[in-house]
Every structure is written in C-alpha cells, then in structure tokens.
JSON list of C-alpha atoms in Angstrom, two decimals:
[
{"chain": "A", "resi": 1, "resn": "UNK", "atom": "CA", "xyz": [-65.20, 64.47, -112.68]},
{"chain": "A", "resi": 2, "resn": "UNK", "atom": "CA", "xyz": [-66.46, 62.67, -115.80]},
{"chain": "A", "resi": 3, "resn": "UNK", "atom": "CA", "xyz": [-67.06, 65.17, -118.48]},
{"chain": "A", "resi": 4, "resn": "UNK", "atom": "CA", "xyz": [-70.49, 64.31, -121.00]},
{"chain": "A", "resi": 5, "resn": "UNK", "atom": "CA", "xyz": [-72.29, 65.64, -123.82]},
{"chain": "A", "resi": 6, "resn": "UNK", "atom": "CA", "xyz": [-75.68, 64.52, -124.54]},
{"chain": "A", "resi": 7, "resn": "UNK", "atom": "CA", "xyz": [-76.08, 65.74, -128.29]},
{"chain": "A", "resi": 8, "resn": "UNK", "atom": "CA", "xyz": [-77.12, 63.42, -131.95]},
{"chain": "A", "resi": 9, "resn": "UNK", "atom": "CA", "xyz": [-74.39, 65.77, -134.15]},
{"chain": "A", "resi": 10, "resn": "UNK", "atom": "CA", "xyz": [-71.42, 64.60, -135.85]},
{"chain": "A", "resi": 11, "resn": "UNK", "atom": "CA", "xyz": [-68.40, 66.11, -134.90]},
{"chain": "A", "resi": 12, "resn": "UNK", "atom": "CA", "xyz": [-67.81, 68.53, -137.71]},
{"chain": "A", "resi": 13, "resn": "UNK", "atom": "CA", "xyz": [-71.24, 70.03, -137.22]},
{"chain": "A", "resi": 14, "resn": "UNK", "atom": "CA", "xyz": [-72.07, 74.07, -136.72]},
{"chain": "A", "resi": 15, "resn": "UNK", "atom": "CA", "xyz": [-73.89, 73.05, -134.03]},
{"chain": "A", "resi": 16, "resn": "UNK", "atom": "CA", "xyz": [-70.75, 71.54, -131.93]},
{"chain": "A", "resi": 17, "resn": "UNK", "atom": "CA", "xyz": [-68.14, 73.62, -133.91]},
{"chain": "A", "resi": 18, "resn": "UNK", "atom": "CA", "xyz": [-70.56, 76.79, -132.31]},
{"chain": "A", "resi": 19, "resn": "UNK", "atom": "CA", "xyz": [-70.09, 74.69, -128.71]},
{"chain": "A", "resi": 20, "resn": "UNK", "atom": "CA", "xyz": [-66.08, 73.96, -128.96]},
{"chain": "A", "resi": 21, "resn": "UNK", "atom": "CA", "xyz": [-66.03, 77.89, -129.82]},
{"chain": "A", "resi": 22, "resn": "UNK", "atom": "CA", "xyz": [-66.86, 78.80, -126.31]},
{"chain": "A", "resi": 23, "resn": "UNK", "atom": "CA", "xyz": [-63.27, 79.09, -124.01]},
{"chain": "A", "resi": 24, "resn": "UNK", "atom": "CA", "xyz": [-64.68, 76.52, -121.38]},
{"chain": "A", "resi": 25, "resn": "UNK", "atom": "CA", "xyz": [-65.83, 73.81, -123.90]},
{"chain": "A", "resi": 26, "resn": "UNK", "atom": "CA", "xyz": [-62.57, 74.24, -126.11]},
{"chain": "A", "resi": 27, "resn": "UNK", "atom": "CA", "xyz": [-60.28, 73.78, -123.31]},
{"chain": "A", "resi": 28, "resn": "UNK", "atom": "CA", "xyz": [-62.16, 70.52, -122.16]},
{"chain": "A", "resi": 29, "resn": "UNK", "atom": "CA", "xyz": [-62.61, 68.85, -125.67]},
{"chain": "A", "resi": 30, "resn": "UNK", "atom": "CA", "xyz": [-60.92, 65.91, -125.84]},
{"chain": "A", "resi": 31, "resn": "UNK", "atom": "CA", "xyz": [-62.52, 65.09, -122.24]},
{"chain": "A", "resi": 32, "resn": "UNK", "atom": "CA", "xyz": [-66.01, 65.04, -123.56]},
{"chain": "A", "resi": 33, "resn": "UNK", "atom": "CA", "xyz": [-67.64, 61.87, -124.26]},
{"chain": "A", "resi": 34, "resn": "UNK", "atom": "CA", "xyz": [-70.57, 61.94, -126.23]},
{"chain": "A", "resi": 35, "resn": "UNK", "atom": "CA", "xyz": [-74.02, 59.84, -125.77]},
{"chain": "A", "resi": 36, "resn": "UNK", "atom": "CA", "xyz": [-76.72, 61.01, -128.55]},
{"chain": "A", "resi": 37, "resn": "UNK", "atom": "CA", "xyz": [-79.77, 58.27, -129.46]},
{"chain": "A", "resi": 38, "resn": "UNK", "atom": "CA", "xyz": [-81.24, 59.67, -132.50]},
{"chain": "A", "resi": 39, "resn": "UNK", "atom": "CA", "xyz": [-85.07, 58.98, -131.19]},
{"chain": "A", "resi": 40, "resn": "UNK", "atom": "CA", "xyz": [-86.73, 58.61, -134.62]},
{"chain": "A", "resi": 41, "resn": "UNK", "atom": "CA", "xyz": [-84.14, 56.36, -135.99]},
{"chain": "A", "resi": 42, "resn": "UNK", "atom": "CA", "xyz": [-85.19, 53.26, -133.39]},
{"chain": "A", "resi": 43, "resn": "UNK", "atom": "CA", "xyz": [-87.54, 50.43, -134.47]},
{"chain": "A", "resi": 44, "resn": "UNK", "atom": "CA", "xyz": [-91.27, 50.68, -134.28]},
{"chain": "A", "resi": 45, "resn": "UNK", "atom": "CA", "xyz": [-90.97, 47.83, -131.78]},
{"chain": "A", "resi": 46, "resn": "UNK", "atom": "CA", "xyz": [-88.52, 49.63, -129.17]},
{"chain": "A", "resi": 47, "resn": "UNK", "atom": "CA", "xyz": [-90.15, 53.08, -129.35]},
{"chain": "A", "resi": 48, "resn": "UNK", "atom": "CA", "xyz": [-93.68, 51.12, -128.80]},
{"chain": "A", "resi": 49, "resn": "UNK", "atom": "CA", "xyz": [-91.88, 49.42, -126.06]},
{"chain": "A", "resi": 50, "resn": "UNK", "atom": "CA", "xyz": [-89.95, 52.03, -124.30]},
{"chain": "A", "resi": 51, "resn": "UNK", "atom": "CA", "xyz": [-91.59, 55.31, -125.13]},
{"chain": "A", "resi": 52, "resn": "UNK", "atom": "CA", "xyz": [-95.83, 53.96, -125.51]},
{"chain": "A", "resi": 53, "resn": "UNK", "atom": "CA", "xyz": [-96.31, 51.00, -123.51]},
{"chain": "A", "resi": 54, "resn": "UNK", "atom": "CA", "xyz": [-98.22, 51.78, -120.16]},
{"chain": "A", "resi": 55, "resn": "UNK", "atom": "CA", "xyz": [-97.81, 55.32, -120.62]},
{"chain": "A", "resi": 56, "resn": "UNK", "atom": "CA", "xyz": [-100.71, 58.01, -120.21]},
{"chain": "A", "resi": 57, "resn": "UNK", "atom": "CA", "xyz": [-99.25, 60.55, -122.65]},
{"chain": "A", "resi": 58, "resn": "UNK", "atom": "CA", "xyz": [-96.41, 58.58, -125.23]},
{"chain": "A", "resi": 59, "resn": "UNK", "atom": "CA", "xyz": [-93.06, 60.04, -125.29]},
{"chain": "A", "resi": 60, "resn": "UNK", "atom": "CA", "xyz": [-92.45, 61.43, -128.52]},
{"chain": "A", "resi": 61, "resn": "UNK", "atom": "CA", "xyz": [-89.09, 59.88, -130.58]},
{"chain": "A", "resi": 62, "resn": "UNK", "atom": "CA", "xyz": [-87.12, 62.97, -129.65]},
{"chain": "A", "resi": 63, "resn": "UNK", "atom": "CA", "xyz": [-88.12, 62.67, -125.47]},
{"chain": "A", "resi": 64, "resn": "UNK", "atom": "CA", "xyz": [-87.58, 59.06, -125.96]},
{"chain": "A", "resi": 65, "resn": "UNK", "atom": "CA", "xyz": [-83.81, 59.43, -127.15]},
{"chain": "A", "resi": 66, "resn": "UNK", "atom": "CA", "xyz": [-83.35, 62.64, -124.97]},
{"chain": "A", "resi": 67, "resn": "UNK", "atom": "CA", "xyz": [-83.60, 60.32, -122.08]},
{"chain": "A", "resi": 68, "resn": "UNK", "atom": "CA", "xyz": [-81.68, 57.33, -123.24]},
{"chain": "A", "resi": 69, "resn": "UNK", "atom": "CA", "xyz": [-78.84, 59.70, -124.43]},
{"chain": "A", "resi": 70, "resn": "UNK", "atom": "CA", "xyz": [-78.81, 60.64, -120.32]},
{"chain": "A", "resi": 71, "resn": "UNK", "atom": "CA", "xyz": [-79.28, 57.66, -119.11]},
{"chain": "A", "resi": 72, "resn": "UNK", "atom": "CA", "xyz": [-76.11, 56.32, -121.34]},
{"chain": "A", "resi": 73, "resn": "UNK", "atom": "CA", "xyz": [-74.05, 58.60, -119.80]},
{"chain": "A", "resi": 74, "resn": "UNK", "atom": "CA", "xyz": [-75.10, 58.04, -116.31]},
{"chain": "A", "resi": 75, "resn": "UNK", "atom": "CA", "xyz": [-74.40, 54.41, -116.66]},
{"chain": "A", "resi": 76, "resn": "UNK", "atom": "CA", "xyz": [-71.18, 55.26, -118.44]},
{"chain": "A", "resi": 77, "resn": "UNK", "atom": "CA", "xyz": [-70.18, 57.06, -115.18]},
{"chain": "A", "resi": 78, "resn": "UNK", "atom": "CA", "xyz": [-71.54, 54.76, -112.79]},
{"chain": "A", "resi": 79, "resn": "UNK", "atom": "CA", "xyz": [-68.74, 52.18, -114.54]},
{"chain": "A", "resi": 80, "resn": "UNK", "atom": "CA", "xyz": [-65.80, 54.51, -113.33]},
{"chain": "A", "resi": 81, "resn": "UNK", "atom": "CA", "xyz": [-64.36, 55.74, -110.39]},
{"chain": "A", "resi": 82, "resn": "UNK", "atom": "CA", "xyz": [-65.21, 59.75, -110.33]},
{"chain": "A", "resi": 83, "resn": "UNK", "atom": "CA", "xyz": [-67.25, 60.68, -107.41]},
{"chain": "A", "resi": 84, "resn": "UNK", "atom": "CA", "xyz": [-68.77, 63.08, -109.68]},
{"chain": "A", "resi": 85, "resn": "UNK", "atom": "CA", "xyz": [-70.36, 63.34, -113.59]},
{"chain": "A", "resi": 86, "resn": "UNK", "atom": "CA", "xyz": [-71.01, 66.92, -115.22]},
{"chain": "A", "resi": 87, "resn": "UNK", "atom": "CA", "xyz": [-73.66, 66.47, -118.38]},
{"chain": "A", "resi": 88, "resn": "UNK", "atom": "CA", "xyz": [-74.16, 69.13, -120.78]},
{"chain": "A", "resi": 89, "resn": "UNK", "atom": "CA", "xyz": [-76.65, 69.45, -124.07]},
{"chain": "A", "resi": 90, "resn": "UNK", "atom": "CA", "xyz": [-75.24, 71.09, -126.99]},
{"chain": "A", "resi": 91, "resn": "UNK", "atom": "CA", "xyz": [-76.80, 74.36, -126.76]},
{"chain": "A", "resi": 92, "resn": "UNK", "atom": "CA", "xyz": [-75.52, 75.71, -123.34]},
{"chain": "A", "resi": 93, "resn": "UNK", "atom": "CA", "xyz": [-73.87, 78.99, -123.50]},
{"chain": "A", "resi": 94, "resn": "UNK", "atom": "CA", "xyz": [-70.80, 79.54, -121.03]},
{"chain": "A", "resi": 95, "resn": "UNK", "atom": "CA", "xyz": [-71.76, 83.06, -119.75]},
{"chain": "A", "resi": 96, "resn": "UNK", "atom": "CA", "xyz": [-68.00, 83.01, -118.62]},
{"chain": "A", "resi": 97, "resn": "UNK", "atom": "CA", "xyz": [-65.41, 80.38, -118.22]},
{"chain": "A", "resi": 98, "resn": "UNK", "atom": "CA", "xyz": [-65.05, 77.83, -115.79]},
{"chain": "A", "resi": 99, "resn": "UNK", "atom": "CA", "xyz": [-62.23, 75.44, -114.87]},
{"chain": "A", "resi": 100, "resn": "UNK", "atom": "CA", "xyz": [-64.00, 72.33, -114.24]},
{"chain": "A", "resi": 101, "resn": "UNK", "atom": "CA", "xyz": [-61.70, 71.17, -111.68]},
{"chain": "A", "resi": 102, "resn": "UNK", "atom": "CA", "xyz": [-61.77, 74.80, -109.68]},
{"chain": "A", "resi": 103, "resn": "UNK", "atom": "CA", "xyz": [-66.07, 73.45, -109.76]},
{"chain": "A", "resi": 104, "resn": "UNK", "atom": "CA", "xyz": [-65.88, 69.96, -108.49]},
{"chain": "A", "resi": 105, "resn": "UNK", "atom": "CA", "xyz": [-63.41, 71.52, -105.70]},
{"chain": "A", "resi": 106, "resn": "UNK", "atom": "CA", "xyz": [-65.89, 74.21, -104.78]},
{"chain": "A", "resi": 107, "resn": "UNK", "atom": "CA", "xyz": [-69.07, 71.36, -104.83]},
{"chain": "A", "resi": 108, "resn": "UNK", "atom": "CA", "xyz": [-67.11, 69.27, -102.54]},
{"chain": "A", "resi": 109, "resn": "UNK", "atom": "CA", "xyz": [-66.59, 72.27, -100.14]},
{"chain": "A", "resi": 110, "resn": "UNK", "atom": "CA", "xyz": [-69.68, 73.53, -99.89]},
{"chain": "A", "resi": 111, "resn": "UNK", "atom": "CA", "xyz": [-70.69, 70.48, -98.56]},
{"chain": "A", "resi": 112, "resn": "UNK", "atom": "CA", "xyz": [-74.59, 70.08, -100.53]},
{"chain": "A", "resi": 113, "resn": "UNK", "atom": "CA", "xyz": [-76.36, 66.82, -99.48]},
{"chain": "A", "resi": 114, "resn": "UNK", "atom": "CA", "xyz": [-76.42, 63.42, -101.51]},
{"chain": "A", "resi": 115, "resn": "UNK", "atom": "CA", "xyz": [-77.88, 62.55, -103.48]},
{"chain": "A", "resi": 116, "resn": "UNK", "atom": "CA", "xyz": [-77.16, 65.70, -105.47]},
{"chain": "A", "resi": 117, "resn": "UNK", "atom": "CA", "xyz": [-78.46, 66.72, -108.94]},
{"chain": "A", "resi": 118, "resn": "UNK", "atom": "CA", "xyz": [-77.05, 70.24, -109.28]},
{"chain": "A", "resi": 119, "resn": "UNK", "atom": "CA", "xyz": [-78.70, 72.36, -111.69]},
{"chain": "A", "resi": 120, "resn": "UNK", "atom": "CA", "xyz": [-76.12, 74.55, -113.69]},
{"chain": "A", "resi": 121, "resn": "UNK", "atom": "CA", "xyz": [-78.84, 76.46, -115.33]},
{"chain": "A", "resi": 122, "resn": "UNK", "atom": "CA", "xyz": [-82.30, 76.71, -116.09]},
{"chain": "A", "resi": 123, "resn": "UNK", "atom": "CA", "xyz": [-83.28, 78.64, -113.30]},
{"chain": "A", "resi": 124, "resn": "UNK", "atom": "CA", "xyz": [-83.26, 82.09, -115.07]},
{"chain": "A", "resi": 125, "resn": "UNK", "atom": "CA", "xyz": [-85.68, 80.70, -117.81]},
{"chain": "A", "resi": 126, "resn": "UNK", "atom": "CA", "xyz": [-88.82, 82.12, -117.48]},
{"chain": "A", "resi": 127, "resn": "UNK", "atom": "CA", "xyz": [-91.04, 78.62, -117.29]},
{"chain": "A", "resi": 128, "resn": "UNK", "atom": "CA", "xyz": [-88.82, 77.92, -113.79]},
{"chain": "A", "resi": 129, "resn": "UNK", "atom": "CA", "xyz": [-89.76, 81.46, -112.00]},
{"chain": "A", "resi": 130, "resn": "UNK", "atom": "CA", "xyz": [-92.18, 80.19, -110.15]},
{"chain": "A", "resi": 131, "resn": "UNK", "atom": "CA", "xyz": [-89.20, 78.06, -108.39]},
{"chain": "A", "resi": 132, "resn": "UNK", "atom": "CA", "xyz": [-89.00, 78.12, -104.65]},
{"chain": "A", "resi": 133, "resn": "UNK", "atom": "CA", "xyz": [-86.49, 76.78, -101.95]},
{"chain": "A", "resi": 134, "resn": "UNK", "atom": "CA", "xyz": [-83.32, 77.80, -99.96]},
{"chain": "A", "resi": 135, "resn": "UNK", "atom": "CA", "xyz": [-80.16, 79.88, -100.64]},
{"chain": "A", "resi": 136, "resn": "UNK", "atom": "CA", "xyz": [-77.32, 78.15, -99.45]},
{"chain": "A", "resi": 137, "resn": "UNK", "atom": "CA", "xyz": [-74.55, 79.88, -97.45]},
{"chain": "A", "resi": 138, "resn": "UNK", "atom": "CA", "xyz": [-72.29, 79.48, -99.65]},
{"chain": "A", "resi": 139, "resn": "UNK", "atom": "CA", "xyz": [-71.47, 80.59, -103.17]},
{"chain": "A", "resi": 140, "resn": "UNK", "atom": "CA", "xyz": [-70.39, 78.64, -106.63]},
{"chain": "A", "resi": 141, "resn": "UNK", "atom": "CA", "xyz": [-68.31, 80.19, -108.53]},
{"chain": "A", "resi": 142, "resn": "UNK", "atom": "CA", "xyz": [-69.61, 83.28, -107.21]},
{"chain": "A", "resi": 143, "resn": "UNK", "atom": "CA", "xyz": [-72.84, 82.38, -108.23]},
{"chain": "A", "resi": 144, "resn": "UNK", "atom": "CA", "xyz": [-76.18, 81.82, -105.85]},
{"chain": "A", "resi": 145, "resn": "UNK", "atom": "CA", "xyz": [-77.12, 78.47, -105.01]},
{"chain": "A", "resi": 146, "resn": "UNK", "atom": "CA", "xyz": [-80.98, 77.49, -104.05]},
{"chain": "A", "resi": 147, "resn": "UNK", "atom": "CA", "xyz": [-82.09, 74.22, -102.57]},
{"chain": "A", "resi": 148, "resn": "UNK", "atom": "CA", "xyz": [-85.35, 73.48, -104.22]},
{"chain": "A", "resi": 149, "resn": "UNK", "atom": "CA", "xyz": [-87.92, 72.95, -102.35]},
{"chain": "A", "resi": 150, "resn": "UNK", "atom": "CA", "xyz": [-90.04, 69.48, -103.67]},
{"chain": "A", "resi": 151, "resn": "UNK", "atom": "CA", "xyz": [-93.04, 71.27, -103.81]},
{"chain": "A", "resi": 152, "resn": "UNK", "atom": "CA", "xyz": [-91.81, 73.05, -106.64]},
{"chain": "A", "resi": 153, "resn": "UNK", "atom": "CA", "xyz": [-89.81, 70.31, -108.46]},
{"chain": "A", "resi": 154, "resn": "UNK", "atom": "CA", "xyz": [-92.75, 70.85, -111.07]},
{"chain": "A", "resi": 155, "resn": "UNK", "atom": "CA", "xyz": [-91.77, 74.18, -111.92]},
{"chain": "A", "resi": 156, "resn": "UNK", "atom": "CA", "xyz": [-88.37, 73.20, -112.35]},
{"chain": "A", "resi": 157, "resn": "UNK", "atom": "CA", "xyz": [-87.45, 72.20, -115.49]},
{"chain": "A", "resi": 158, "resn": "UNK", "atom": "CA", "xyz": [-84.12, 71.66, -118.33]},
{"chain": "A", "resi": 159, "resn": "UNK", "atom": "CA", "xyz": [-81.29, 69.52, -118.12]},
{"chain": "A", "resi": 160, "resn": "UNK", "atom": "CA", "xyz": [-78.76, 71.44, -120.39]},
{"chain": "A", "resi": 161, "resn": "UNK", "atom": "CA", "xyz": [-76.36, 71.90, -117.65]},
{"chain": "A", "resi": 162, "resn": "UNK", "atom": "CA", "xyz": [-76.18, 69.75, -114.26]},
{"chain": "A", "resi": 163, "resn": "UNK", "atom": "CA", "xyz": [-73.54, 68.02, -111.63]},
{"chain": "A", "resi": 164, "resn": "UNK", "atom": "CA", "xyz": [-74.81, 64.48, -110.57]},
{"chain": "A", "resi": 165, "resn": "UNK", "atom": "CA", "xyz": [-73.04, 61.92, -107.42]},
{"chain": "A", "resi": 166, "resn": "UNK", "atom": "CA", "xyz": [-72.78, 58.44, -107.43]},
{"chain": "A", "resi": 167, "resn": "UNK", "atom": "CA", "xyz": [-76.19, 58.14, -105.39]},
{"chain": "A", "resi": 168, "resn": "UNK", "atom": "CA", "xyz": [-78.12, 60.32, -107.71]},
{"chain": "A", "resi": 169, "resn": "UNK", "atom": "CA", "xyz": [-77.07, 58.69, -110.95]},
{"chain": "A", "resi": 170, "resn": "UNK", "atom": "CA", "xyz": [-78.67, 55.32, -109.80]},
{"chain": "A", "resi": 171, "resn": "UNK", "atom": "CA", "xyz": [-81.61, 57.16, -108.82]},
{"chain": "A", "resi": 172, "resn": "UNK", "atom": "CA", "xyz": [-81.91, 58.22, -112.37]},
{"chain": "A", "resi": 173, "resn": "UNK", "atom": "CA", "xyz": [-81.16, 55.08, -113.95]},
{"chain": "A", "resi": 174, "resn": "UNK", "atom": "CA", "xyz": [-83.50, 53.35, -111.92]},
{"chain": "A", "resi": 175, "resn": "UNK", "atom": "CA", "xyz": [-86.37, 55.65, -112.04]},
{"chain": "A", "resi": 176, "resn": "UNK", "atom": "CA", "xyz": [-85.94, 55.61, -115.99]},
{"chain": "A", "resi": 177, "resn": "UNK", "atom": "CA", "xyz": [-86.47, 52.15, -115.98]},
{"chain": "A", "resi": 178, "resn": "UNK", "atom": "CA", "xyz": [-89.24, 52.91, -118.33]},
{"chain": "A", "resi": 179, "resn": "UNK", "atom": "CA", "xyz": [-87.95, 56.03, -119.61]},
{"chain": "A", "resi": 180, "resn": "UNK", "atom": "CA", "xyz": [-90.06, 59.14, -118.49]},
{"chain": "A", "resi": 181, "resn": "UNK", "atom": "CA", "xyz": [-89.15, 62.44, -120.32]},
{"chain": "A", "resi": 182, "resn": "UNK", "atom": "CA", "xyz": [-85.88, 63.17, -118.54]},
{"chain": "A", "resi": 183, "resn": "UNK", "atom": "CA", "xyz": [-86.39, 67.03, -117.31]},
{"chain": "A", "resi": 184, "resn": "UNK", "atom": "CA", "xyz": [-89.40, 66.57, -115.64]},
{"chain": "A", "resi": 185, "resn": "UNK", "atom": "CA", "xyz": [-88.46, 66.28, -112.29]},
{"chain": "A", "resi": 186, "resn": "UNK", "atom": "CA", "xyz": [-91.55, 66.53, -110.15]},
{"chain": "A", "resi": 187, "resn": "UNK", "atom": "CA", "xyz": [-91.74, 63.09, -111.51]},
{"chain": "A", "resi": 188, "resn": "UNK", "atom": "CA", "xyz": [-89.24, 61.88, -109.12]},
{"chain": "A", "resi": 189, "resn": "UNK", "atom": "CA", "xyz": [-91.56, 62.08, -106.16]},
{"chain": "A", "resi": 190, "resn": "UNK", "atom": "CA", "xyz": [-92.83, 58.84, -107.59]},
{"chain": "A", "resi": 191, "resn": "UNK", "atom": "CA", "xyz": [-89.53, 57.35, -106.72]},
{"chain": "A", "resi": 192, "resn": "UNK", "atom": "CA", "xyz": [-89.95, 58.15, -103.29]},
{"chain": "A", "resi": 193, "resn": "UNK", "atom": "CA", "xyz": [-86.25, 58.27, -102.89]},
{"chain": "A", "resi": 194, "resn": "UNK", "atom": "CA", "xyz": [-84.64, 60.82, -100.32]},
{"chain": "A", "resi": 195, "resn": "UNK", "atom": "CA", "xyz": [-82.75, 63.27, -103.04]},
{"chain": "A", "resi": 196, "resn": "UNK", "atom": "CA", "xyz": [-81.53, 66.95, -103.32]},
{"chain": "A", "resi": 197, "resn": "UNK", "atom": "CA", "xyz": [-82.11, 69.51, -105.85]},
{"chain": "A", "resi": 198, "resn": "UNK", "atom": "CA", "xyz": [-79.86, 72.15, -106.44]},
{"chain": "A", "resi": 199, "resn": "UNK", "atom": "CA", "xyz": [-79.92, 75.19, -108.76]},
{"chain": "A", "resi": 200, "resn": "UNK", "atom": "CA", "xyz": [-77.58, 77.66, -109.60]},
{"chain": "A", "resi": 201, "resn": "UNK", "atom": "CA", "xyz": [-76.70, 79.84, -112.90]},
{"chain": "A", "resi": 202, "resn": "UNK", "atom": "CA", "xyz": [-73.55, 79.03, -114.25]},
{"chain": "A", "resi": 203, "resn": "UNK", "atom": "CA", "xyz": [-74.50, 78.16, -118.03]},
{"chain": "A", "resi": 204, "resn": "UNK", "atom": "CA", "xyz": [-77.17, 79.76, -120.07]},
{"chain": "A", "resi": 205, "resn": "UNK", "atom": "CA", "xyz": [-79.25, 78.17, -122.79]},
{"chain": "A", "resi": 206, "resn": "UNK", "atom": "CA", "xyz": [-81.00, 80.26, -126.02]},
{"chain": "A", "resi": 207, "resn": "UNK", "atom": "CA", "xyz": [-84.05, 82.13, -125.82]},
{"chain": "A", "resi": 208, "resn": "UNK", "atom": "CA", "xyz": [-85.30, 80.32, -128.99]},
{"chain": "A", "resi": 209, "resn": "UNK", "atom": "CA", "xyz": [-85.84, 82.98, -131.85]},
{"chain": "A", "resi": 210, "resn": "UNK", "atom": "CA", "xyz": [-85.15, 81.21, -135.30]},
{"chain": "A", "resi": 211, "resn": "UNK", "atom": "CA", "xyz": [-86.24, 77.95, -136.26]},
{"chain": "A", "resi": 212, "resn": "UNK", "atom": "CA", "xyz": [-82.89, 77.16, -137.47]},
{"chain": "A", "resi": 213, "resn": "UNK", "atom": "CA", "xyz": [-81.88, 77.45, -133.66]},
{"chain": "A", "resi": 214, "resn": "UNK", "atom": "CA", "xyz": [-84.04, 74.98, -132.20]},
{"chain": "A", "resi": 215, "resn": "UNK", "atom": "CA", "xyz": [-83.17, 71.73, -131.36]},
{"chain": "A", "resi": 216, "resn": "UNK", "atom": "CA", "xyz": [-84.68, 68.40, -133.07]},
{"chain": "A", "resi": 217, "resn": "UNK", "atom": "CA", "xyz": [-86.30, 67.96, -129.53]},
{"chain": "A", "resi": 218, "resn": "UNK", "atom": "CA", "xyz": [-87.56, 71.28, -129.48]},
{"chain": "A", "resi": 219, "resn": "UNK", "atom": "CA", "xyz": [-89.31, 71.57, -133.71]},
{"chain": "A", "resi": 220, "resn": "UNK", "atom": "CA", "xyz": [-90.55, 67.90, -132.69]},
{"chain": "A", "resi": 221, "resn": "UNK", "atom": "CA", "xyz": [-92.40, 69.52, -129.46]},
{"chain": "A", "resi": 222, "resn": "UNK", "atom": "CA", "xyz": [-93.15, 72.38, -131.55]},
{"chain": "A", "resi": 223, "resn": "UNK", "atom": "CA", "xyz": [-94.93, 70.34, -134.23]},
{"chain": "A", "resi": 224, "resn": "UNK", "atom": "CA", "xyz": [-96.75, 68.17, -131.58]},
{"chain": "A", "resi": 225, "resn": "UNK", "atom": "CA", "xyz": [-98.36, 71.19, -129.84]},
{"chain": "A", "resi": 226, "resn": "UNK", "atom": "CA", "xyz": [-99.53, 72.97, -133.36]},
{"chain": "A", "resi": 227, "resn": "UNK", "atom": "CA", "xyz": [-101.20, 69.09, -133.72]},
{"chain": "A", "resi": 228, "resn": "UNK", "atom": "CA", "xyz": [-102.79, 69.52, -130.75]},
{"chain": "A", "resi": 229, "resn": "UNK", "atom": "CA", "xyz": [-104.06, 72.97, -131.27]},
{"chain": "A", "resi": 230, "resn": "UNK", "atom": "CA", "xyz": [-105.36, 72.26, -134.80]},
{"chain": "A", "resi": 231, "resn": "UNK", "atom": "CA", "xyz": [-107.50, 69.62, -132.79]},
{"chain": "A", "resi": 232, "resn": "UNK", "atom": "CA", "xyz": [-108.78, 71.83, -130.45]},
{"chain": "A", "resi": 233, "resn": "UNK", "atom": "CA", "xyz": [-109.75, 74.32, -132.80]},
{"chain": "A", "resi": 234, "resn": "UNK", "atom": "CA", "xyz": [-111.25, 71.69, -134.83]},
{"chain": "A", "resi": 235, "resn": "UNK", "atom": "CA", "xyz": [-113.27, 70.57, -131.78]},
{"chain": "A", "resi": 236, "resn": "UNK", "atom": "CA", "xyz": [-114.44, 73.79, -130.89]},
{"chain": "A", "resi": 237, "resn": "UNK", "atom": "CA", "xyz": [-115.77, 74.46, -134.31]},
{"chain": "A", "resi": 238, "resn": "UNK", "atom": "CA", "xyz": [-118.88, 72.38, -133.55]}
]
C-alpha cells in the first residue's frame, strides 16, 4: 500500500516534527511521500485557469492546491503496482497505533466494494452527524464501518485520513479534471460513476481552538467567510 502525505511544510517543520511524533507516523517515515502545491504561490494565469474559469463559486488558492496536492498523489499511485494508496493531511491525530500492513490485510478481508474511498476519519466531526448509511458486518481494526448512503454524500465531508483502489483513484483524477474542492463529495454524483463510500474512525483531526493551529487552508476559509459577512452586514445596513 502506497503511503502519502498531502501537506506544503518543509521537513524540519513543528507542524510535521508534531506528525512524526505520533508512534504510527514515526514508524512509517521514510515510506511517506509527500505532494504539497502551495495554492497562492501559482501564476495568476493557472489559478484563473484551474481554480476560476467556468466555475460558479472560484476555488480559493488554498482549495485550489488542496486538490492538486491529492490529485498528485493519486496519479503518483496510479504509476505503481499497489492495489491500494493510504493519503493523510498533516494534522491527523493517531488515536492509537496502527500497522499499516495489519490495515490493508483487514480491507482486503472484509471484502468492501470497488471502487472504494474509505474514510479513516471525519465521521465523528460534528459538520458529518447528519451522515447516514450501513454498518458493515465486519469490523476495522476494531472500529465500526458505515457504507454511506449517496444521499448523504453532502454531509460528508474531510479528507485528512482515507484508503483509495485502483478504480477509485481514476475516478478522482478524472472528475478533477477541472479541479473541484477535493472534500466535497456529494459532488461526485456529477460523475455519475458507480462508487462506494466508506467511513470509519481510525484517525482523528483537531477541534480547531488557536489560530496558530489552523491550517493555511483553514485561516484562508476563515478570512473568506469574515469577507463575506462584512458584506452582508454591509448590505443589510440599508
């Protein structure tokens, strides 16, 4: 199983050295490749192109190299011979530790359907409870696993964490053609491809507290919605 990290730090940050400090993500190190597209570091011209063009609401910089960090990686994986890729952002928390190949062993015997995107976590976060579908019989690592039902893909969101085939990364790539932001996954429905949503919780992610905690994604998407409030309020003053 090919082993990825979608994050824009340098090696020696406290952002990964906090990561590599966890007992599952030490033991795996030197197996990690890393994609990271810094999003507001690409040319007027490309972001216009790829994140504006024929879209109703533009990606912001940070969506915009979210996405192309995943999609990197999924190509990355689609150019070897694994049967599986497992994708992580650099803020997921182990909440114990897991032997990656004990995990591909258990996906493979539980037998889920292809094409699989299995959700690692996300599912406890309070913006997915509204997530519906089917336990499976069987457990992962001792841990629940739901089948989503598509009429709830839009109340599924984060992509911290996940497990994807062969079938489902060429989904992906495909369907990001013109890169979409990437955890959105009602947004697949579009595709009108056959696929298979998973969730469990294996890996946690921060309940955001301090600024200094958040993500570039997350203070860009921060910034964007005080814009858009200021606006309202503005509007509303008339």
């Amino acid at each position: 199983m090919k082993k990825y990290l979608i994050s824009i730090e340098s090696a020696n940050s406290e952002r990964l050295k906090k990561l590599y400090s966890q007992a599952t993500f030490y033991k795996y190190h030197d197996e990690f490749k890393q994609f990271g597209v810094i999003g507001k570091n690409l040319s007027v011209s490309e972001y216009f192109q790829q994140g504006v063009a024929g879209k109703k609401k533009p990606m912001t910089p940070g969506e915009l190299g979210c996405t192309m960090s995943h999609i990197a990686a999924l190509k990355d994986f689609l150019s070897s011979d694994d049967e599986y890729a497992i994708i992580f952002e650099d803020d997921v928390i182990e909440r114990f530790e897991v032997d990656f190949n004990q995990l591909e062993e258990q996906v493979k015997r539980i037998g889920l359907t292809t094409p699989l995107f299995l959700s690692l976590g996300g599912i406890q976060m309070k913006i997915c409870r509204k997530v519906k579908g089917k336990y499976q019989p069987n457990f992962l690592l001792d841990q629940h696993v739901l089948k989503v039902d598509p009429f709830f893909y839009e109340n599924l969101a984060y992509a911290y964490a996940y497990i994807v085939d062969r079938e489902m990364a060429k989904i992906l790539i495909d369907f990001h053609r013109s890169p979409r932001v990437y955890d959105q996954w009602a947004d697949l429905i579009i595709s009108k491809q056959s696929i298979n949503i998973y969730v469990s919780y294996i890996f946690d992610h921060p309940e955001i507290e301090n600024e200094k905690d958040k993500s570039y994604l997350e203070n860009e998407r921060d910034m964007l919605t005080k814009i858009t409030k200021n606006k309202l309020d503005f509007d509303f003053s008339y």
